[in-house]
C-alpha positions as protocol buffer text, in pm:
chain_id: "A"
residue {
  index: 1
  type: MET
  ca { x: -8 y: -4393 z: -8827 }
}
residue {
  index: 2
  type: GLU
  ca { x: -260 y: -4549 z: -8539 }
}
residue {
  index: 3
  type: PRO
  ca { x: -584 y: -4418 z: -8595 }
}
residue {
  index: 4
  type: ILE
  ca { x: -668 y: -4156 z: -8255 }
}
residue {
  index: 5
  type: HIS
  ca { x: -945 y: -4251 z: -8031 }
}
residue {
  index: 6
  type: ARG
  ca { x: -1233 y: -3963 z: -8006 }
}
residue {
  index: 7
  type: GLY
  ca { x: -1406 y: -3976 z: -7684 }
}
residue {
  index: 8
  type: LYS
  ca { x: -1761 y: -3951 z: -7740 }
}
residue {
  index: 9
  type: LYS
  ca { x: -1930 y: -3625 z: -7777 }
}
residue {
  index: 10
  type: LEU
  ca { x: -2207 y: -3602 z: -7569 }
}
residue {
  index: 11
  type: SER
  ca { x: -2485 y: -3270 z: -7627 }
}
residue {
  index: 12
  type: ALA
  ca { x: -2565 y: -3116 z: -7316 }
}
residue {
  index: 13
  type: PRO
  ca { x: -2944 y: -3023 z: -7294 }
}
residue {
  index: 14
  type: GLU
  ca { x: -3064 y: -2672 z: -7272 }
}
residue {
  index: 15
  type: ILE
  ca { x: -3082 y: -2554 z: -6927 }
}
residue {
  index: 16
  type: ASN
  ca { x: -3368 y: -2361 z: -6772 }
}
residue {
  index: 17
  type: LEU
  ca { x: -3255 y: -2176 z: -6465 }
}
residue {
  index: 18
  type: SER
  ca { x: -3654 y: -2144 z: -6356 }
}
residue {
  index: 19
  type: LEU
  ca { x: -3729 y: -2315 z: -6005 }
}
residue {
  index: 20
  type: ASP
  ca { x: -3996 y: -2444 z: -6115 }
}
residue {
  index: 21
  type: GLN
  ca { x: -4049 y: -2787 z: -6345 }
}
residue {
  index: 22
  type: SER
  ca { x: -4179 y: -2691 z: -6669 }
}
residue {
  index: 23
  type: GLU
  ca { x: -3984 y: -2830 z: -6954 }
}
residue {
  index: 24
  type: GLY
  ca { x: -3646 y: -2768 z: -6986 }
}
residue {
  index: 25
  type: SER
  ca { x: -3565 y: -2699 z: -6649 }
}
residue {
  index: 26
  type: ILE
  ca { x: -3298 y: -2774 z: -6425 }
}
residue {
  index: 27
  type: LEU
  ca { x: -3550 y: -2976 z: -6201 }
}
residue {
  index: 28
  type: SER
  ca { x: -3762 y: -3143 z: -6432 }
}
residue {
  index: 29
  type: ASP
  ca { x: -3768 y: -3494 z: -6468 }
}
residue {
  index: 30
  type: ASP
  ca { x: -3598 y: -3491 z: -6819 }
}
residue {
  index: 31
  type: ASN
  ca { x: -3324 y: -3376 z: -6662 }
}
residue {
  index: 32
  type: LEU
  ca { x: -3330 y: -3546 z: -6308 }
}
residue {
  index: 33
  type: ASP
  ca { x: -3217 y: -3889 z: -6616 }
}
residue {
  index: 34
  type: THR
  ca { x: -2888 y: -3986 z: -6595 }
}
residue {
  index: 35
  type: PRO
  ca { x: -2770 y: -4132 z: -6917 }
}
residue {
  index: 36
  type: ASP
  ca { x: -2637 y: -4521 z: -6951 }
}
residue {
  index: 37
  type: ASP
  ca { x: -2264 y: -4446 z: -7055 }
}
residue {
  index: 38
  type: LEU
  ca { x: -2254 y: -4160 z: -6728 }
}
residue {
  index: 39
  type: ASP
  ca { x: -2294 y: -4434 z: -6478 }
}
residue {
  index: 40
  type: ILE
  ca { x: -1950 y: -4420 z: -6286 }
}
residue {
  index: 41
  type: ASN
  ca { x: -1855 y: -4690 z: -6063 }
}
residue {
  index: 42
  type: VAL
  ca { x: -1758 y: -4540 z: -5723 }
}
residue {
  index: 43
  type: ASP
  ca { x: -1537 y: -4821 z: -5654 }
}
residue {
  index: 44
  type: ASP
  ca { x: -1349 y: -4772 z: -5905 }
}
residue {
  index: 45
  type: LEU
  ca { x: -1246 y: -4414 z: -5838 }
}
residue {
  index: 46
  type: ASP
  ca { x: -890 y: -4319 z: -5707 }
}
residue {
  index: 47
  type: THR
  ca { x: -935 y: -4161 z: -5335 }
}
residue {
  index: 48
  type: PRO
  ca { x: -638 y: -4045 z: -5123 }
}
residue {
  index: 49
  type: ASP
  ca { x: -597 y: -4280 z: -4812 }
}
residue {
  index: 50
  type: GLU
  ca { x: -809 y: -4230 z: -4531 }
}
residue {
  index: 51
  type: ALA
  ca { x: -557 y: -4163 z: -4313 }
}
residue {
  index: 52
  type: ASP
  ca { x: -345 y: -4008 z: -4512 }
}
residue {
  index: 53
  type: SER
  ca { x: -556 y: -3709 z: -4550 }
}
residue {
  index: 54
  type: LEU
  ca { x: -612 y: -3729 z: -4189 }
}
residue {
  index: 55
  type: ASP
  ca { x: -192 y: -3695 z: -4143 }
}
residue {
  index: 56
  type: PHE
  ca { x: -212 y: -3406 z: -4383 }
}
residue {
  index: 57
  type: THR
  ca { x: -509 y: -3218 z: -4273 }
}
residue {
  index: 58
  type: GLY
  ca { x: -362 y: -3226 z: -3934 }
}
residue {
  index: 59
  type: HIS
  ca { x: 30 y: -3152 z: -3972 }
}
residue {
  index: 60
  type: GLY
  ca { x: -41 y: -2869 z: -4184 }
}
residue {
  index: 61
  type: ASN
  ca { x: -273 y: -2727 z: -3962 }
}
residue {
  index: 62
  type: GLU
  ca { x: -56 y: -2754 z: -3674 }
}
residue {
  index: 63
  type: LEU
  ca { x: 255 y: -2579 z: -3908 }
}
residue {
  index: 64
  type: GLU
  ca { x: 14 y: -2241 z: -3954 }
}
residue {
  index: 65
  type: TRP
  ca { x: -39 y: -2258 z: -3584 }
}
residue {
  index: 66
  type: GLU
  ca { x: 280 y: -2308 z: -3461 }
}
residue {
  index: 67
  type: GLU
  ca { x: 408 y: -2059 z: -3752 }
}
residue {
  index: 68
  type: GLU
  ca { x: 118 y: -1754 z: -3645 }
}
residue {
  index: 69
  type: GLN
  ca { x: 266 y: -1803 z: -3272 }
}
residue {
  index: 70
  type: ALA
  ca { x: 637 y: -1759 z: -3293 }
}
residue {
  index: 71
  type: THR
  ca { x: 526 y: -1470 z: -3487 }
}
residue {
  index: 72
  type: LYS
  ca { x: 258 y: -1370 z: -3222 }
}
residue {
  index: 73
  type: GLU
  ca { x: 516 y: -1409 z: -2947 }
}
residue {
  index: 74
  type: ASP
  ca { x: 806 y: -1264 z: -3139 }
}
residue {
  index: 75
  type: GLU
  ca { x: 583 y: -934 z: -3162 }
}
residue {
  index: 76
  type: PRO
  ca { x: 691 y: -644 z: -2972 }
}
residue {
  index: 77
  type: LYS
  ca { x: 430 y: -631 z: -2632 }
}
residue {
  index: 78
  type: GLU
  ca { x: 276 y: -265 z: -2578 }
}
residue {
  index: 79
  type: GLU
  ca { x: 271 y: -231 z: -2182 }
}
residue {
  index: 80
  type: ALA
  ca { x: -70 y: -78 z: -2072 }
}
residue {
  index: 81
  type: GLU
  ca { x: 12 y: 275 z: -1963 }
}
residue {
  index: 82
  type: PRO
  ca { x: -104 y: 347 z: -1639 }
}
residue {
  index: 83
  type: ILE
  ca { x: -410 y: 562 z: -1576 }
}
residue {
  index: 84
  type: PRO
  ca { x: -293 y: 882 z: -1432 }
}
residue {
  index: 85
  type: GLU
  ca { x: -631 y: 860 z: -1162 }
}
residue {
  index: 86
  type: GLU
  ca { x: -555 y: 500 z: -1116 }
}
residue {
  index: 87
  type: GLU
  ca { x: -170 y: 630 z: -1032 }
}
residue {
  index: 88
  type: GLU
  ca { x: -311 y: 865 z: -801 }
}
residue {
  index: 89
  type: GLU
  ca { x: -461 y: 614 z: -610 }
}
residue {
  index: 90
  type: ARG
  ca { x: -206 y: 380 z: -561 }
}
residue {
  index: 91
  type: GLN
  ca { x: 34 y: 678 z: -458 }
}
residue {
  index: 92
  type: ASP
  ca { x: -248 y: 810 z: -220 }
}
residue {
  index: 93
  type: ALA
  ca { x: -313 y: 435 z: -84 }
}
residue {
  index: 94
  type: ARG
  ca { x: 63 y: 402 z: 44 }
}
residue {
  index: 95
  type: LEU
  ca { x: 106 y: 764 z: 144 }
}
residue {
  index: 96
  type: TRP
  ca { x: -192 y: 843 z: 379 }
}
residue {
  index: 97
  type: ARG
  ca { x: -315 y: 660 z: 691 }
}
residue {
  index: 98
  type: THR
  ca { x: -646 y: 649 z: 840 }
}
residue {
  index: 99
  type: VAL
  ca { x: -711 y: 667 z: 1203 }
}
residue {
  index: 100
  type: VAL
  ca { x: -979 y: 690 z: 1466 }
}
residue {
  index: 101
  type: ILE
  ca { x: -927 y: 874 z: 1724 }
}
residue {
  index: 102
  type: GLY
  ca { x: -1150 y: 1036 z: 1987 }
}
residue {
  index: 103
  type: GLU
  ca { x: -1448 y: 774 z: 1753 }
}
residue {
  index: 104
  type: GLN
  ca { x: -1391 y: 1043 z: 1479 }
}
residue {
  index: 105
  type: GLU
  ca { x: -1122 y: 931 z: 1141 }
}
residue {
  index: 106
  type: HIS
  ca { x: -904 y: 1101 z: 1087 }
}
residue {
  index: 107
  type: ARG
  ca { x: -613 y: 1093 z: 749 }
}
residue {
  index: 108
  type: ILE
  ca { x: -280 y: 1112 z: 865 }
}
residue {
  index: 109
  type: ASP
  ca { x: -23 y: 1213 z: 574 }
}
residue {
  index: 110
  type: MET
  ca { x: 295 y: 967 z: 646 }
}
residue {
  index: 111
  type: LYS
  ca { x: 461 y: 1131 z: 376 }
}
residue {
  index: 112
  type: SER
  ca { x: 529 y: 1404 z: 556 }
}
residue {
  index: 113
  type: ILE
  ca { x: 609 y: 1303 z: 863 }
}
residue {
  index: 114
  type: GLU
  ca { x: 788 y: 1007 z: 738 }
}
residue {
  index: 115
  type: PRO
  ca { x: 1147 y: 1144 z: 899 }
}
residue {
  index: 116
  type: TYR
  ca { x: 992 y: 1221 z: 1236 }
}
residue {
  index: 117
  type: GLN
  ca { x: 861 y: 932 z: 1334 }
}
residue {
  index: 118
  type: LYS
  ca { x: 1127 y: 776 z: 1532 }
}
residue {
  index: 119
  type: VAL
  ca { x: 952 y: 1098 z: 1789 }
}
residue {
  index: 120
  type: ILE
  ca { x: 772 y: 812 z: 1972 }
}
residue {
  index: 121
  type: SER
  ca { x: 916 y: 505 z: 2040 }
}
residue {
  index: 122
  type: HIS
  ca { x: 838 y: 189 z: 2288 }
}
residue {
  index: 123
  type: GLY
  ca { x: 1053 y: 141 z: 2580 }
}
residue {
  index: 124
  type: GLY
  ca { x: 938 y: -182 z: 2754 }
}
residue {
  index: 125
  type: TYR
  ca { x: 757 y: -299 z: 3030 }
}
residue {
  index: 126
  type: TYR
  ca { x: 797 y: -228 z: 3399 }
}
residue {
  index: 127
  type: GLY
  ca { x: 663 y: -364 z: 3668 }
}
residue {
  index: 128
  type: ASP
  ca { x: 407 y: -642 z: 3701 }
}
residue {
  index: 129
  type: GLY
  ca { x: 193 y: -702 z: 3374 }
}
residue {
  index: 130
  type: LEU
  ca { x: 174 y: -498 z: 3099 }
}
residue {
  index: 131
  type: ASN
  ca { x: 281 y: -160 z: 3196 }
}
residue {
  index: 132
  type: ALA
  ca { x: 425 y: 21 z: 2917 }
}
residue {
  index: 133
  type: ILE
  ca { x: 707 y: 302 z: 2889 }
}
residue {
  index: 134
  type: ILE
  ca { x: 662 y: 508 z: 2627 }
}
residue {
  index: 135
  type: VAL
  ca { x: 948 y: 703 z: 2520 }
}
residue {
  index: 136
  type: PHE
  ca { x: 888 y: 1050 z: 2338 }
}
residue {
  index: 137
  type: ALA
  ca { x: 1215 y: 1186 z: 2187 }
}
residue {
  index: 138
  type: ALA
  ca { x: 1183 y: 1587 z: 2146 }
}
residue {
  index: 139
  type: CYS
  ca { x: 1509 y: 1588 z: 1938 }
}
residue {
  index: 140
  type: PHE
  ca { x: 1360 y: 1429 z: 1620 }
}
residue {
  index: 141
  type: LEU
  ca { x: 1091 y: 1692 z: 1625 }
}
residue {
  index: 142
  type: PRO
  ca { x: 1066 y: 1926 z: 1324 }
}
residue {
  index: 143
  type: ASP
  ca { x: 1238 y: 2268 z: 1294 }
}
residue {
  index: 144
  type: SER
  ca { x: 1024 y: 2558 z: 1294 }
}
residue {
  index: 145
  type: SER
  ca { x: 1160 y: 2740 z: 1048 }
}
residue {
  index: 146
  type: GLN
  ca { x: 1043 y: 2543 z: 796 }
}
residue {
  index: 147
  type: ALA
  ca { x: 796 y: 2622 z: 522 }
}
residue {
  index: 148
  type: ASP
  ca { x: 547 y: 2293 z: 605 }
}
residue {
  index: 149
  type: TYR
  ca { x: 582 y: 2331 z: 986 }
}
residue {
  index: 150
  type: HIS
  ca { x: 250 y: 2359 z: 1109 }
}
residue {
  index: 151
  type: TYR
  ca { x: 121 y: 2071 z: 875 }
}
residue {
  index: 152
  type: VAL
  ca { x: 409 y: 1821 z: 974 }
}
residue {
  index: 153
  type: MET
  ca { x: 313 y: 1909 z: 1288 }
}
residue {
  index: 154
  type: GLU
  ca { x: -80 y: 1861 z: 1280 }
}
residue {
  index: 155
  type: ASN
  ca { x: -8 y: 1504 z: 1099 }
}
residue {
  index: 156
  type: LEU
  ca { x: 271 y: 1428 z: 1345 }
}
residue {
  index: 157
  type: PHE
  ca { x: 38 y: 1545 z: 1636 }
}
residue {
  index: 158
  type: LEU
  ca { x: -206 y: 1245 z: 1442 }
}
residue {
  index: 159
  type: PHE
  ca { x: 23 y: 990 z: 1456 }
}
residue {
  index: 160
  type: VAL
  ca { x: 130 y: 1012 z: 1805 }
}
residue {
  index: 161
  type: ILE
  ca { x: -196 y: 995 z: 1919 }
}
residue {
  index: 162
  type: SER
  ca { x: -276 y: 711 z: 1757 }
}
residue {
  index: 163
  type: THR
  ca { x: 55 y: 521 z: 1798 }
}
residue {
  index: 164
  type: LEU
  ca { x: 0 y: 574 z: 2205 }
}
residue {
  index: 165
  type: GLU
  ca { x: -340 y: 406 z: 2131 }
}
residue {
  index: 166
  type: LEU
  ca { x: -165 y: 131 z: 1961 }
}
residue {
  index: 167
  type: MET
  ca { x: 115 y: 77 z: 2216 }
}
residue {
  index: 168
  type: VAL
  ca { x: -115 y: 104 z: 2533 }
}
residue {
  index: 169
  type: ALA
  ca { x: -261 y: -181 z: 2698 }
}
residue {
  index: 170
  type: GLU
  ca { x: -308 y: -144 z: 3071 }
}
residue {
  index: 171
  type: ASP
  ca { x: -133 y: 176 z: 3252 }
}
residue {
  index: 172
  type: TYR
  ca { x: 187 y: 366 z: 3104 }
}
residue {
  index: 173
  type: MET
  ca { x: 399 y: 601 z: 3172 }
}
residue {
  index: 174
  type: ILE
  ca { x: 569 y: 847 z: 2919 }
}
residue {
  index: 175
  type: VAL
  ca { x: 915 y: 956 z: 2944 }
}
residue {
  index: 176
  type: TYR
  ca { x: 980 y: 1294 z: 2802 }
}
residue {
  index: 177
  type: LEU
  ca { x: 1391 y: 1302 z: 2654 }
}
residue {
  index: 178
  type: ASN
  ca { x: 1410 y: 1710 z: 2612 }
}
residue {
  index: 179
  type: GLY
  ca { x: 1779 y: 1714 z: 2633 }
}
residue {
  index: 180
  type: ALA
  ca { x: 1970 y: 1795 z: 2240 }
}
residue {
  index: 181
  type: THR
  ca { x: 1595 y: 1965 z: 2142 }
}
residue {
  index: 182
  type: PRO
  ca { x: 1726 y: 2350 z: 2076 }
}
residue {
  index: 183
  type: ARG
  ca { x: 1408 y: 2586 z: 2111 }
}
residue {
  index: 184
  type: ARG
  ca { x: 1322 y: 2608 z: 1758 }
}
residue {
  index: 185
  type: LYS
  ca { x: 1174 y: 2260 z: 1765 }
}
residue {
  index: 186
  type: MET
  ca { x: 1055 y: 2293 z: 2106 }
}
residue {
  index: 187
  type: PRO
  ca { x: 624 y: 2207 z: 2050 }
}
residue {
  index: 188
  type: GLY
  ca { x: 417 y: 2514 z: 2126 }
}
residue {
  index: 189
  type: LEU
  ca { x: 164 y: 2533 z: 2363 }
}
residue {
  index: 190
  type: GLY
  ca { x: -89 y: 2504 z: 2098 }
}
residue {
  index: 191
  type: TRP
  ca { x: 26 y: 2168 z: 2021 }
}
residue {
  index: 192
  type: ILE
  ca { x: 43 y: 2022 z: 2382 }
}
residue {
  index: 193
  type: LYS
  ca { x: -258 y: 2159 z: 2470 }
}
residue {
  index: 194
  type: LYS
  ca { x: -404 y: 2027 z: 2223 }
}
residue {
  index: 195
  type: CYS
  ca { x: -245 y: 1698 z: 2309 }
}
residue {
  index: 196
  type: TYR
  ca { x: -334 y: 1679 z: 2635 }
}
residue {
  index: 197
  type: GLN
  ca { x: -732 y: 1759 z: 2520 }
}
residue {
  index: 198
  type: MET
  ca { x: -714 y: 1462 z: 2238 }
}
residue {
  index: 199
  type: ILE
  ca { x: -592 y: 1194 z: 2497 }
}
residue {
  index: 200
  type: ASP
  ca { x: -848 y: 930 z: 2589 }
}
residue {
  index: 201
  type: ARG
  ca { x: -973 y: 965 z: 2896 }
}
residue {
  index: 202
  type: ARG
  ca { x: -873 y: 569 z: 2949 }
}
residue {
  index: 203
  type: LEU
  ca { x: -530 y: 691 z: 2837 }
}
residue {
  index: 204
  type: ARG
  ca { x: -534 y: 985 z: 3057 }
}
residue {
  index: 205
  type: LYS
  ca { x: -700 y: 744 z: 3357 }
}
residue {
  index: 206
  type: ASN
  ca { x: -385 y: 477 z: 3301 }
}
residue {
  index: 207
  type: LEU
  ca { x: -99 y: 748 z: 3309 }
}
residue {
  index: 208
  type: LYS
  ca { x: 117 y: 667 z: 3613 }
}
residue {
  index: 209
  type: SER
  ca { x: 355 y: 903 z: 3534 }
}
residue {
  index: 210
  type: PHE
  ca { x: 493 y: 1165 z: 3303 }
}
residue {
  index: 211
  type: ILE
  ca { x: 903 y: 1136 z: 3356 }
}
residue {
  index: 212
  type: ILE
  ca { x: 1101 y: 1461 z: 3183 }
}
residue {
  index: 213
  type: VAL
  ca { x: 1459 y: 1409 z: 3143 }
}
residue {
  index: 214
  type: HIS
  ca { x: 1681 y: 1725 z: 3104 }
}
residue {
  index: 215
  type: PRO
  ca { x: 1438 y: 1934 z: 3123 }
}
residue {
  index: 216
  type: SER
  ca { x: 1542 y: 2341 z: 3048 }
}
residue {
  index: 217
  type: TRP
  ca { x: 1377 y: 2644 z: 3184 }
}
residue {
  index: 218
  type: PHE
  ca { x: 1168 y: 2657 z: 2889 }
}
residue {
  index: 219
  type: ILE
  ca { x: 991 y: 2315 z: 2921 }
}
residue {
  index: 220
  type: ARG
  ca { x: 924 y: 2442 z: 3293 }
}
residue {
  index: 221
  type: THR
  ca { x: 800 y: 2708 z: 3211 }
}
residue {
  index: 222
  type: ILE
  ca { x: 587 y: 2609 z: 2990 }
}
residue {
  index: 223
  type: LEU
  ca { x: 437 y: 2310 z: 3187 }
}
residue {
  index: 224
  type: ALA
  ca { x: 341 y: 2620 z: 3445 }
}
residue {
  index: 225
  type: ILE
  ca { x: 190 y: 2792 z: 3155 }
}
residue {
  index: 226
  type: THR
  ca { x: -70 y: 2482 z: 3137 }
}
residue {
  index: 227
  type: ARG
  ca { x: -149 y: 2387 z: 3449 }
}
residue {
  index: 228
  type: PRO
  ca { x: -450 y: 2594 z: 3425 }
}
residue {
  index: 229
  type: PHE
  ca { x: -639 y: 2404 z: 3190 }
}
residue {
  index: 230
  type: ILE
  ca { x: -494 y: 2010 z: 3290 }
}
residue {
  index: 231
  type: SER
  ca { x: -605 y: 1876 z: 3622 }
}
residue {
  index: 232
  type: SER
  ca { x: -406 y: 1797 z: 3916 }
}
residue {
  index: 233
  type: LYS
  ca { x: -425 y: 1490 z: 3911 }
}
residue {
  index: 234
  type: PHE
  ca { x: -202 y: 1531 z: 3604 }
}
residue {
  index: 235
  type: SER
  ca { x: 16 y: 1784 z: 3744 }
}
residue {
  index: 236
  type: SER
  ca { x: 110 y: 1550 z: 4049 }
}
residue {
  index: 237
  type: LYS
  ca { x: 223 y: 1226 z: 3791 }
}
residue {
  index: 238
  type: ILE
  ca { x: 496 y: 1510 z: 3639 }
}
residue {
  index: 239
  type: LYS
  ca { x: 864 y: 1419 z: 3781 }
}
residue {
  index: 240
  type: TYR
  ca { x: 1196 y: 1566 z: 3676 }
}
residue {
  index: 241
  type: VAL
  ca { x: 1464 y: 1422 z: 3590 }
}
residue {
  index: 242
  type: ASN
  ca { x: 1822 y: 1538 z: 3510 }
}
residue {
  index: 243
  type: SER
  ca { x: 2061 y: 1280 z: 3434 }
}
residue {
  index: 244
  type: LEU
  ca { x: 2028 y: 900 z: 3224 }
}
residue {
  index: 245
  type: ALA
  ca { x: 2139 y: 776 z: 3542 }
}
residue {
  index: 246
  type: GLU
  ca { x: 1863 y: 918 z: 3765 }
}
residue {
  index: 247
  type: LEU
  ca { x: 1657 y: 798 z: 3511 }
}
residue {
  index: 248
  type: GLY
  ca { x: 1763 y: 417 z: 3540 }
}
residue {
  index: 249
  type: GLU
  ca { x: 1700 y: 466 z: 3914 }
}
residue {
  index: 250
  type: LEU
  ca { x: 1323 y: 477 z: 3847 }
}
residue {
  index: 251
  type: ILE
  ca { x: 1249 y: 296 z: 3568 }
}
residue {
  index: 252
  type: PRO
  ca { x: 1453 y: -101 z: 3363 }
}
residue {
  index: 253
  type: MET
  ca { x: 1693 y: 87 z: 3093 }
}
residue {
  index: 254
  type: GLU
  ca { x: 1767 y: -219 z: 2879 }
}
residue {
  index: 255
  type: TYR
  ca { x: 1456 y: -126 z: 2616 }
}
residue {
  index: 256
  type: VAL
  ca { x: 1463 y: 246 z: 2636 }
}
residue {
  index: 257
  type: HIS
  ca { x: 1617 y: 384 z: 2312 }
}
residue {
  index: 258
  type: ILE
  ca { x: 1807 y: 724 z: 2407 }
}
residue {
  index: 259
  type: PRO
  ca { x: 1980 y: 861 z: 2073 }
}
residue {
  index: 260
  type: GLU
  ca { x: 2326 y: 933 z: 2055 }
}
residue {
  index: 261
  type: SER
  ca { x: 2276 y: 1357 z: 2083 }
}
residue {
  index: 262
  type: ILE
  ca { x: 2116 y: 1325 z: 2434 }
}
residue {
  index: 263
  type: ILE
  ca { x: 2390 y: 1014 z: 2533 }
}
residue {
  index: 264
  type: LYS
  ca { x: 2645 y: 1316 z: 2470 }
}
residue {
  index: 265
  type: VAL
  ca { x: 2445 y: 1566 z: 2589 }
}
residue {
  index: 266
  type: ASP
  ca { x: 2419 y: 1390 z: 2937 }
}
residue {
  index: 267
  type: LYS
  ca { x: 2799 y: 1348 z: 2984 }
}
residue {
  index: 268
  type: ASN
  ca { x: 2812 y: 1687 z: 3027 }
}
residue {
  index: 269
  type: VAL
  ca { x: 2590 y: 1692 z: 3280 }
}
residue {
  index: 270
  type: PRO
  ca { x: 2685 y: 1782 z: 3631 }
}
residue {
  index: 271
  type: GLN
  ca { x: 2599 y: 1409 z: 3869 }
}
residue {
  index: 272
  type: SER
  ca { x: 2391 y: 1494 z: 4150 }
}
residue {
  index: 273
  type: LYS
  ca { x: 2513 y: 1360 z: 4476 }
}
residue {
  index: 274
  type: SER
  ca { x: 2340 y: 1142 z: 4699 }
}
């Protein structure tokens, strides 16, 4: 039997964990001396290659990071629910328009007048320069029997006045299409009076003609009643036209939009003899 080589046993000194340098302390000079038997040659130690160590560390971290990213991407993302106040503000900005009329700021509820915005349109120009033709089709007005009629007419009034100011650059005329408009859709006296009073002085002065197409006895009566609060100059600008053919003799019709309902009415109107 081969003899068993046993390693040399070294007796460990008693260790005192106090921080002073007294005898027996870990900081004492006796314990800081290394026995000759424990001298270690660092060059003889097998250590992992530096490149291998870096490669291993790098790949390990990269795999761990990729797995973490994949896990995060697979997790369902929760969509942030909009705060009620913010949602209301977005809707509010989309539905309301702020306009300035007579140096005073007004807000128009655009949603309430959406079905009636065709009531006013641009019909092109006449003569020399930017003399606008503004077309007002009464058949697109709301029915007075609906519950929110007064609220809609208030906002529609602001829309008409503010749109008129945007369309008019120089002189202009208004073509009022009265045909195919039942009495329940006719604007009231108060609404007409308010429109006249809110029109800017520049717009009143630059208005050269107010043409009413297919006038009814009702509209003639309304205008007769309003004479006391409108100027004589404005009254002199009002003209009555019985048919679209007569209108075509006064203004270019190329860009004037005539609703289909008014065209049907016009076919039943007897043509005036020249």
